[in-house]
Structure formats: C-alpha cells, structure tokens
mmCIF file of C-alpha atoms and ligand atoms in Angstrom:
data_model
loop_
_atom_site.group_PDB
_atom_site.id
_atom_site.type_symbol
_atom_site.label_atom_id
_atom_site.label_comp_id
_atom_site.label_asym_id
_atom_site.label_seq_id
_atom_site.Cartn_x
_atom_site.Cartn_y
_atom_site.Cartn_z
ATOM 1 C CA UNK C 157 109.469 111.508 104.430
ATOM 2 C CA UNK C 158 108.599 111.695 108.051
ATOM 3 C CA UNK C 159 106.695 108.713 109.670
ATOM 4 C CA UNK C 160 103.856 109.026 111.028
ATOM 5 C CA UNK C 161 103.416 106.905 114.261
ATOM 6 C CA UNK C 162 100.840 104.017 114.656
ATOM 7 C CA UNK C 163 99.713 102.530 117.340
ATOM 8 C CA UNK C 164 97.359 99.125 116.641
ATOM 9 C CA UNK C 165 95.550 96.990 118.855
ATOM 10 C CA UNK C 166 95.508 93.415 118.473
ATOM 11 C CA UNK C 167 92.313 91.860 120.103
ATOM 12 C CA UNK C 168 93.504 88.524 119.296
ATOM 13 C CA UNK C 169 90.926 85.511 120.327
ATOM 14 C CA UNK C 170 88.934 88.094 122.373
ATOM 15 C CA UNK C 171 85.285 89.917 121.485
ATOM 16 C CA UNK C 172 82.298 88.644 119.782
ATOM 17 C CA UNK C 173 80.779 91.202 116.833
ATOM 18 C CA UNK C 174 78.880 93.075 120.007
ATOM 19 C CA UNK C 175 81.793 93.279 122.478
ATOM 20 C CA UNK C 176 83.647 93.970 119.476
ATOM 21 C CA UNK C 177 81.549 97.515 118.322
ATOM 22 C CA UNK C 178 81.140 98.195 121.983
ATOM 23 C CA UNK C 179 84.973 98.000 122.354
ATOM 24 C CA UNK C 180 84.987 100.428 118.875
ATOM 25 C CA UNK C 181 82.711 102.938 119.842
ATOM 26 C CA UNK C 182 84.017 103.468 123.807
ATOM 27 C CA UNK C 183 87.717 104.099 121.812
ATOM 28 C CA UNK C 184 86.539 106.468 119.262
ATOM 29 C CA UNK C 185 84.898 108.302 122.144
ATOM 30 C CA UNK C 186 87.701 108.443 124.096
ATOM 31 C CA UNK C 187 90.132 109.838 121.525
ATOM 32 C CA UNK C 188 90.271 113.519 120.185
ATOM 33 C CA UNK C 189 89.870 114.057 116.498
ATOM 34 C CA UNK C 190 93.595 115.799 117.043
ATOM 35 C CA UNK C 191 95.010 112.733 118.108
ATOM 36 C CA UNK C 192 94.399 111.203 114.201
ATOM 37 C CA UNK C 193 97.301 114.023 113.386
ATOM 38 C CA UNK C 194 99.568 112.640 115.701
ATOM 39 C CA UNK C 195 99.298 108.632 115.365
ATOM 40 C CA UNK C 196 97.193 106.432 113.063
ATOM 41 C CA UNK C 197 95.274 104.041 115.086
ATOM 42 C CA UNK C 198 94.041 100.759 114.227
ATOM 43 C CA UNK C 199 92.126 98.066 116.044
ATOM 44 C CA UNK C 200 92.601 93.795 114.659
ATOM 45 C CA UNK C 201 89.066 92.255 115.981
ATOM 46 C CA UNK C 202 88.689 88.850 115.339
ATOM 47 C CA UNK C 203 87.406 87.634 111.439
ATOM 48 C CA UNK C 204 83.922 87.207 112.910
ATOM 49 C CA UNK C 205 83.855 90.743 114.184
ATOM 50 C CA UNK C 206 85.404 92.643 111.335
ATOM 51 C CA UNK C 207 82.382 93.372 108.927
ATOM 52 C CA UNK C 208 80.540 94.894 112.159
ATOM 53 C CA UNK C 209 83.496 96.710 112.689
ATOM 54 C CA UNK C 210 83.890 97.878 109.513
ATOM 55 C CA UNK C 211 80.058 99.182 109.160
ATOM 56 C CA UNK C 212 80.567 101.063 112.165
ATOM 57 C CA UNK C 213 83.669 102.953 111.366
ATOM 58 C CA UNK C 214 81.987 104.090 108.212
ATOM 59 C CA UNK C 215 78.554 104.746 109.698
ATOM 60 C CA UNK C 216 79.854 107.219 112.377
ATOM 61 C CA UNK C 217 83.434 108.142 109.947
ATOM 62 C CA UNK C 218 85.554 107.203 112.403
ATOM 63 C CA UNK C 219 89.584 107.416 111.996
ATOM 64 C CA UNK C 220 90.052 104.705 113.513
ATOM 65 C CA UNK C 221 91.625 102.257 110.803
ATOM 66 C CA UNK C 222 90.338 98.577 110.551
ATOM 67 C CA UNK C 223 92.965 95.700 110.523
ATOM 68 C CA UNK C 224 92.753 91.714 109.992
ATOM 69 C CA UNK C 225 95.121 89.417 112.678
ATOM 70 C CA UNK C 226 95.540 87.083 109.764
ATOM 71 C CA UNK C 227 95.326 85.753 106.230
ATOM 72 C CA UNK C 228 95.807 83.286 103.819
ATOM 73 C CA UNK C 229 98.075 83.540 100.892
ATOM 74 C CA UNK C 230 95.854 81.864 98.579
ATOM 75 C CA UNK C 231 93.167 83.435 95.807
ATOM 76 C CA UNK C 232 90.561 81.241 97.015
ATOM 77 C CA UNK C 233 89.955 76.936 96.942
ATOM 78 C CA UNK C 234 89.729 74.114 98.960
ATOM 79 C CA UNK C 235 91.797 75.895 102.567
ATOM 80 C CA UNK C 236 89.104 74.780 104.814
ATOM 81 C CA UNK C 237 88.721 77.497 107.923
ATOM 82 C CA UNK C 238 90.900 80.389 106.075
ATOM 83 C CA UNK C 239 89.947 83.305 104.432
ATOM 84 C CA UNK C 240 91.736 85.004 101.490
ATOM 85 C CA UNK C 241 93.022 88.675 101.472
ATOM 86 C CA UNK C 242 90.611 89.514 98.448
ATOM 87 C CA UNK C 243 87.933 88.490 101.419
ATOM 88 C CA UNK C 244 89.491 90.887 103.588
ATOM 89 C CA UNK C 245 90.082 93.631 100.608
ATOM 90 C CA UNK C 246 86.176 93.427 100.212
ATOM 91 C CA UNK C 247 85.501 94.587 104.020
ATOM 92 C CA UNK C 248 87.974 97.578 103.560
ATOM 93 C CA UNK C 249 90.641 95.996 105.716
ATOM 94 C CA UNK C 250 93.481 98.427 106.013
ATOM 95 C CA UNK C 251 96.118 96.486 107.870
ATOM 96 C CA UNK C 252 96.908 92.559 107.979
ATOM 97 C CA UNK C 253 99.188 91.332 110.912
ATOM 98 C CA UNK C 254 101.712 88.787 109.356
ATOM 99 C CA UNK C 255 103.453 86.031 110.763
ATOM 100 C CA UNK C 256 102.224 86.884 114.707
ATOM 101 C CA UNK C 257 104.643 84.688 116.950
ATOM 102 C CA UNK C 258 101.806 83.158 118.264
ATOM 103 C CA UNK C 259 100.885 82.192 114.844
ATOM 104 C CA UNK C 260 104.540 81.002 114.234
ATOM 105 C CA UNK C 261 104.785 79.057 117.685
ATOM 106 C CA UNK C 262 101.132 77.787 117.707
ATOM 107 C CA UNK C 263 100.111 77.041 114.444
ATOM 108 C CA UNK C 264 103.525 76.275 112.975
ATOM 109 C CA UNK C 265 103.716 79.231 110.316
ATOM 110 C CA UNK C 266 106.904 79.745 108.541
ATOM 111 C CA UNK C 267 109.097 82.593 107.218
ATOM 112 C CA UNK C 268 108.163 81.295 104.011
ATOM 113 C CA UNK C 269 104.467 81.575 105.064
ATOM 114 C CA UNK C 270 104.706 84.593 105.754
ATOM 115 C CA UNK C 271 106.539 86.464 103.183
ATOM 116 C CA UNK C 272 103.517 84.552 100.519
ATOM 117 C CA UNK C 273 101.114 86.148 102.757
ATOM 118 C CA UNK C 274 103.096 89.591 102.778
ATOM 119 C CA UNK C 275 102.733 89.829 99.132
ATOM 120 C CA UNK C 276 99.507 88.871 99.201
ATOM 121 C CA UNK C 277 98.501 91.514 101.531
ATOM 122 C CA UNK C 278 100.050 94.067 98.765
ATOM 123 C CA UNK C 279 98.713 92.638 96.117
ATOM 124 C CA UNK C 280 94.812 93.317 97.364
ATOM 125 C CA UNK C 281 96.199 97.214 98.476
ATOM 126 C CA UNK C 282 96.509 96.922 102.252
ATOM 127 C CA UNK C 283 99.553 96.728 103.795
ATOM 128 C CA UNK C 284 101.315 93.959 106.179
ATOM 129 C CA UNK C 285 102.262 94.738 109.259
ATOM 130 C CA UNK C 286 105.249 91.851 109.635
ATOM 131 C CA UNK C 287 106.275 90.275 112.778
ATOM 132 C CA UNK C 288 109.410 89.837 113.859
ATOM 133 C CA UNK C 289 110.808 88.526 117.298
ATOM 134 C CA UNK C 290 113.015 86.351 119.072
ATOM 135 C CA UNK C 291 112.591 83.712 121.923
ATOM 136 C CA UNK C 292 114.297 84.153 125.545
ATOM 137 C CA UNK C 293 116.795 81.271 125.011
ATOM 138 C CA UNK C 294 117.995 83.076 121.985
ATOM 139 C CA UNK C 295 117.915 86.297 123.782
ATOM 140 C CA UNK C 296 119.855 84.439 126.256
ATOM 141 C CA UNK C 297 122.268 82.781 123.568
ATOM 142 C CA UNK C 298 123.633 85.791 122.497
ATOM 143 C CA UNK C 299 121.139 85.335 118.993
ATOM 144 C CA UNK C 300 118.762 87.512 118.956
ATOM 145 C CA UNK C 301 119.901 89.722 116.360
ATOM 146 C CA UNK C 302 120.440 86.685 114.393
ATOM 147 C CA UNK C 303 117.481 85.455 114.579
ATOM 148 C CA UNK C 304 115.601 88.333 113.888
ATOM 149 C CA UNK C 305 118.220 89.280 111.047
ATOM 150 C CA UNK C 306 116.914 86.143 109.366
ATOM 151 C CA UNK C 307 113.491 86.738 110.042
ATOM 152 C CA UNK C 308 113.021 89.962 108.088
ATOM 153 C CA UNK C 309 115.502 88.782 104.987
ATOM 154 C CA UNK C 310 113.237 85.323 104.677
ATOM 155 C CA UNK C 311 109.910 87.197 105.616
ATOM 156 C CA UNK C 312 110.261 90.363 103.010
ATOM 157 C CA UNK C 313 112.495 88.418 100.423
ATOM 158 C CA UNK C 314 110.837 89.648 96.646
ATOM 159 C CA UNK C 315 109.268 92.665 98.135
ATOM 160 C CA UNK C 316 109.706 95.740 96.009
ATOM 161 C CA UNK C 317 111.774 98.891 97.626
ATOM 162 C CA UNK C 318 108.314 100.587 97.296
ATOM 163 C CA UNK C 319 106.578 97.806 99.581
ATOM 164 C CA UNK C 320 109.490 97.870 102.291
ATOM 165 C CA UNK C 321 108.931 101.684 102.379
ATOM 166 C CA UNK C 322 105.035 101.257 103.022
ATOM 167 C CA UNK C 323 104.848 98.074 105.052
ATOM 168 C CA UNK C 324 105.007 97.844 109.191
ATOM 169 C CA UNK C 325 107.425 95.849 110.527
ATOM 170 C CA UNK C 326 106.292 94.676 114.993
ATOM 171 C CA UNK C 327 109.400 93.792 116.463
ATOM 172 C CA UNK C 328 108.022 91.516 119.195
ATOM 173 C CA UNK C 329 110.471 90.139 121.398
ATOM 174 C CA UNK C 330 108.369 86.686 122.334
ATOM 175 C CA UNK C 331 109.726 87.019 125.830
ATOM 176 C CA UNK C 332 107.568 89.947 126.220
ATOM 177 C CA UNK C 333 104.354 89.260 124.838
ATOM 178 C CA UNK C 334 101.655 88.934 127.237
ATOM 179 C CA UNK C 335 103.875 88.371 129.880
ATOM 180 C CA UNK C 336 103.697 91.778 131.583
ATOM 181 C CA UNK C 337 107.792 91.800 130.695
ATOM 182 C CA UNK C 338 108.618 94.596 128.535
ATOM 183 C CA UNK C 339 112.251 95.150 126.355
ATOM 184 C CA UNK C 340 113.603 97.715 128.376
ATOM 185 C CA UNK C 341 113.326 100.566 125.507
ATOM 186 C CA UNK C 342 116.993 100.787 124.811
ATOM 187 C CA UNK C 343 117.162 97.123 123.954
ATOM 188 C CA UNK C 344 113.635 97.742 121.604
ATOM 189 C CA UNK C 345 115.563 100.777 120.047
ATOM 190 C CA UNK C 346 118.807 98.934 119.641
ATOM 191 C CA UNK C 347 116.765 95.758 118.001
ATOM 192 C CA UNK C 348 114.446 98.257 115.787
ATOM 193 C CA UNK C 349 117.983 100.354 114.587
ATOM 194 C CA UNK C 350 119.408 97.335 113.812
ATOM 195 C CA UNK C 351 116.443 96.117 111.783
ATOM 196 C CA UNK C 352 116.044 99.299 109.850
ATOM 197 C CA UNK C 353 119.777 99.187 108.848
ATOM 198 C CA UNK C 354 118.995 95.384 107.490
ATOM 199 C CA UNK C 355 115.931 97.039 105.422
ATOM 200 C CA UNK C 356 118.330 99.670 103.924
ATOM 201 C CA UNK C 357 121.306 97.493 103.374
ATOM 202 C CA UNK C 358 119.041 95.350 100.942
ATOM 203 C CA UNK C 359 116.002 97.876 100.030
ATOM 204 C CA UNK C 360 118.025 101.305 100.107
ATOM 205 C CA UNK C 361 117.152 104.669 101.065
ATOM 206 C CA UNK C 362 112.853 103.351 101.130
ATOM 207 C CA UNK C 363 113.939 101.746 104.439
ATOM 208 C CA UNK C 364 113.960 105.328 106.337
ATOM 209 C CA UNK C 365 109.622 105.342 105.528
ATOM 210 C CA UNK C 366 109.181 102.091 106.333
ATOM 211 C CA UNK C 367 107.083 102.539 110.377
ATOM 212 C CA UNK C 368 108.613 100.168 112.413
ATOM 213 C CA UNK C 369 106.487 99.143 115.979
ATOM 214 C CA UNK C 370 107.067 97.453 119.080
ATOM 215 C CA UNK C 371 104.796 95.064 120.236
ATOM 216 C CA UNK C 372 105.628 93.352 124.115
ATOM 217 C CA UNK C 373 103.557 94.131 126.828
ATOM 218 C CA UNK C 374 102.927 97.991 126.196
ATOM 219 C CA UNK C 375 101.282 99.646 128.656
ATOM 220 C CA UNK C 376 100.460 103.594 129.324
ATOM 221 C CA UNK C 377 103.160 103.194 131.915
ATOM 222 C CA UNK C 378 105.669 102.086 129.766
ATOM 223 C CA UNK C 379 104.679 103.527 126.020
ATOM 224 C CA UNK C 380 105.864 107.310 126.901
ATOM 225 C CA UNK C 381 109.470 105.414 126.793
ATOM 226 C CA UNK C 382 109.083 103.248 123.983
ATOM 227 C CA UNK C 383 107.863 106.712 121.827
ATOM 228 C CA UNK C 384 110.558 108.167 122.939
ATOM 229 C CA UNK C 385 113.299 106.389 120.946
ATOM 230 C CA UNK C 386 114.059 107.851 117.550
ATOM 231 C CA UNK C 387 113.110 104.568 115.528
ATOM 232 C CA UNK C 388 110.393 103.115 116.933
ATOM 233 C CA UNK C 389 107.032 104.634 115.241
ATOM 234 C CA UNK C 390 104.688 102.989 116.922
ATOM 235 C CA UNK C 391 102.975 100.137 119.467
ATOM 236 C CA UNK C 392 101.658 96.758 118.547
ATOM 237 C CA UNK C 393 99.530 96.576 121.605
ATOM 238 C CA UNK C 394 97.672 93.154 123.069
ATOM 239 C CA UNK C 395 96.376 92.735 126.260
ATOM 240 C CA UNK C 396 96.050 96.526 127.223
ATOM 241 C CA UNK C 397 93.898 97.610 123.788
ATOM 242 C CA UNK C 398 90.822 95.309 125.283
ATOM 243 C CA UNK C 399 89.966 97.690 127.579
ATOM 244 C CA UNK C 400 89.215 101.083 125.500
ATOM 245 C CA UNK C 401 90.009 103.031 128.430
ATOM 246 C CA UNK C 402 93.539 101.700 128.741
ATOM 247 C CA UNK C 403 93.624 101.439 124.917
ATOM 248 C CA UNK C 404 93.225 105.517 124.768
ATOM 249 C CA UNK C 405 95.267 105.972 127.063
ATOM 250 C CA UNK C 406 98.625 104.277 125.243
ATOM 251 C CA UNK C 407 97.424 106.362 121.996
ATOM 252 C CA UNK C 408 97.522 109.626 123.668
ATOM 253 C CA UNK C 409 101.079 108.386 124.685
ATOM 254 C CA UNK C 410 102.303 112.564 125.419
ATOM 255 C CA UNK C 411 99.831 113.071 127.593
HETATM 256 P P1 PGA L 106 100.734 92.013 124.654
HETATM 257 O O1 PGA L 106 100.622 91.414 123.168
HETATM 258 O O2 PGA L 106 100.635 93.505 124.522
HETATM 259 O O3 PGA L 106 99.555 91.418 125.389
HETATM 260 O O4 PGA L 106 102.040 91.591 125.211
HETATM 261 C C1 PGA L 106 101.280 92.036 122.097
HETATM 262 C C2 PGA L 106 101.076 91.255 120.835
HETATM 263 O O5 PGA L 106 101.030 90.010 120.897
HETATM 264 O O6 PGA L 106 100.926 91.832 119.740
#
C-alpha cells in the first residue's frame, strides 16, 4: 500500500479558541482542494481550542484533519488537569501526538507512558502519532540509534501488526526542535530507515504502511529535502505551522 504523506502542525502552548479558528480558516484558504490528494494535513491546537476547531472544520467541510497534542491513558477518575481520549473521541479528534519530547523532558513522561496512551489512542479509533528522538549528547555518544531503537520497542510494545501499520511514528531528533537546527536529511532518512526496519523486524511486512514523519525545525526552505527521501512521509511541524502563511507553504512542499 502506498503512503500517503502527512504533514501536521503542532501549535503547542500557542492560540486561544479565536487565534486558534483564525489560524484554521487563513490555512484552509491558503491550500488548494488538490493539495488534500497529495498530503493529509492536520493542525494540534491546544485542548481549549479544539472544540472551536472542530465546529469549524465541519461547518465550512474542511480537509483539514483535527489532532490533540496530548492525552491521558485513563477511562476517566480522579487525574486532576487531564483529559481522557474518550473526551477527545467525542470532539472527532483524528490524531493524538504521543510521548512529545517536550512532554518526556518537561513533564517527566515515560516509554511506559506512552505506549498506555498509544493504545489508548486506538482503542477510542484515532490514531497516535508516536514520538521518537534522541538528545545531542547521545547524538554525540555515538547512541542515537540506540536510544531511539529502545524508544519505539518500549513505546509500541503490545501493539497489534494492524496498529503499527496505521499509526505515525515523528522521529524528532531533540537537538532540532525549535532550535532552527535541522537533521541534515540524510541523517533523518538514515534514522527513519533504520526505524522502519525495527517496525518490520518485530511487526512484519505492516511496517512498509506505517507513515513515518520528521519533526525538527521544518521549514519551506528545508521540507522540499526532507520529502525528498524515500521513507520519510511526512513533517511534524512546530514553530513554522503558527503562521498559516508559512504553514501552507511547507504543505505545498513541490511547489
Ligand atoms: P519545531 O517543533 O518545528 O518548532 O522545531 C517541532 C515539534 O516539536 O514537533
């Protein structure tokens, strides 16, 4: 099966529900409905932001697809300040972003974390788009593929060979991330080859579906090379989806 490139933005702590629609409506105008055939594109505004969001893309039937920068593994209880993923089921969530580094650095989130949230994400119907990444010292050290090795064995443990084949996997080198320092593509392509081969080696022939992005810094300068290499599928794309201007521009990456 051929994949089909994505290309997501991740707002992160940026946009209140108006900025937020604003933000929706300038992409949508900004894109061709052709462009839809070429790359799926999704947008991760904040909780607070996500049912406006979500009325909007619906109102107007917009292509754009709606994703969630977080979850919670849990059903429901006593988790004060989370939200469940039958919360973010409800509000037609498409995507979930799973074990961000900065959730990993910041707020301490394990592997274990976030293979429970992973499943969870299946088990409402929308699919996790799992981060992956090392740090510059490992980089440095000579671990990165180590690291990153372990990260998608202890992150997609207990997943079925269907899930691997329809979950996203960001490979996010934490070096790069919103530090204007992009993977030189070959390195991105080497890392993304390498994790594909560790998704076949336990998952099988699924692996080949399964759309694996790289997130780091993308830029329109820089995605045309990034798209270029024969596994990467995709962007996970910070700083330069805020402004929808920029934002369209990385999506219509061939032009
Ligand atoms: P950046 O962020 O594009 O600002 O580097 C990417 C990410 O954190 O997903």
């Amino acid at each position: 099966m051929a994949r089909k490139n994505l290309i997501v933005g991740n707002w992160k702590m940026n946009s209140n529900h108006l900025e937020a629609i604003q933000m929706l409506q300038k992409l949508h105008y900004r894109l061709d409905p052709n462009d839809y055939d070429r790359v799926d594109v999704g947008v991760a505004p904040p909780f607070t932001s996500l049912r406006s969001v979500q009325t909007v893309i619906e109102a107007d039937h917009m292509s754009i697809q709606l994703a969630a920068q977080n979850t919670h593994f849990e059903e429901k209880g006593a988790f004060t300040g989370e939200v469940a993923p039958s919360m973010l089921a409800k509000l037609s969530v498409h995507f979930v972003i799973v074990g961000h580094s900065e959730r990993r650095q910041i707020f301490g989130e394990t592997d274990d974390w976030v293979n429970r949230k992973a499943k969870a994400v299946f088990a409402h119907g929308m699919t996790p788009i799992v981060c992956v990444g090392e740090t510059l010292e490992e980089r440095e050290a000579g671990s990165a593929f180590d690291r990153v090795g372990s990260q998608i064995r202890l992150s997609l443990t207990g997943l079925s060979a269907e899930q691997i084949g329809s979950a996203v996997v960001a490979y996010e080198p934490i070096w790069a991330i919103g530090t204007g320092r992009t993977a030189d593509p070959a390195d991105a392509q080497e890392m993304i080859e390498f994790i594909r081969a560790q998704l076949s080696q336990q998952w099988g022939g699924t692996a080949d579906d399964t759309r694996i992005l790289y997130g780091g810094s993308v830029n329109p300068g820089n995605i045309g090379a990034i798209m270029a290499k024969k596994d990467i599928d995709g962007g996970l794309v910070g700083g330069a989806s805020l402004d929808p201007d920029t934002f369209a521009s990385v999506v219509r990456y061939w032009i």
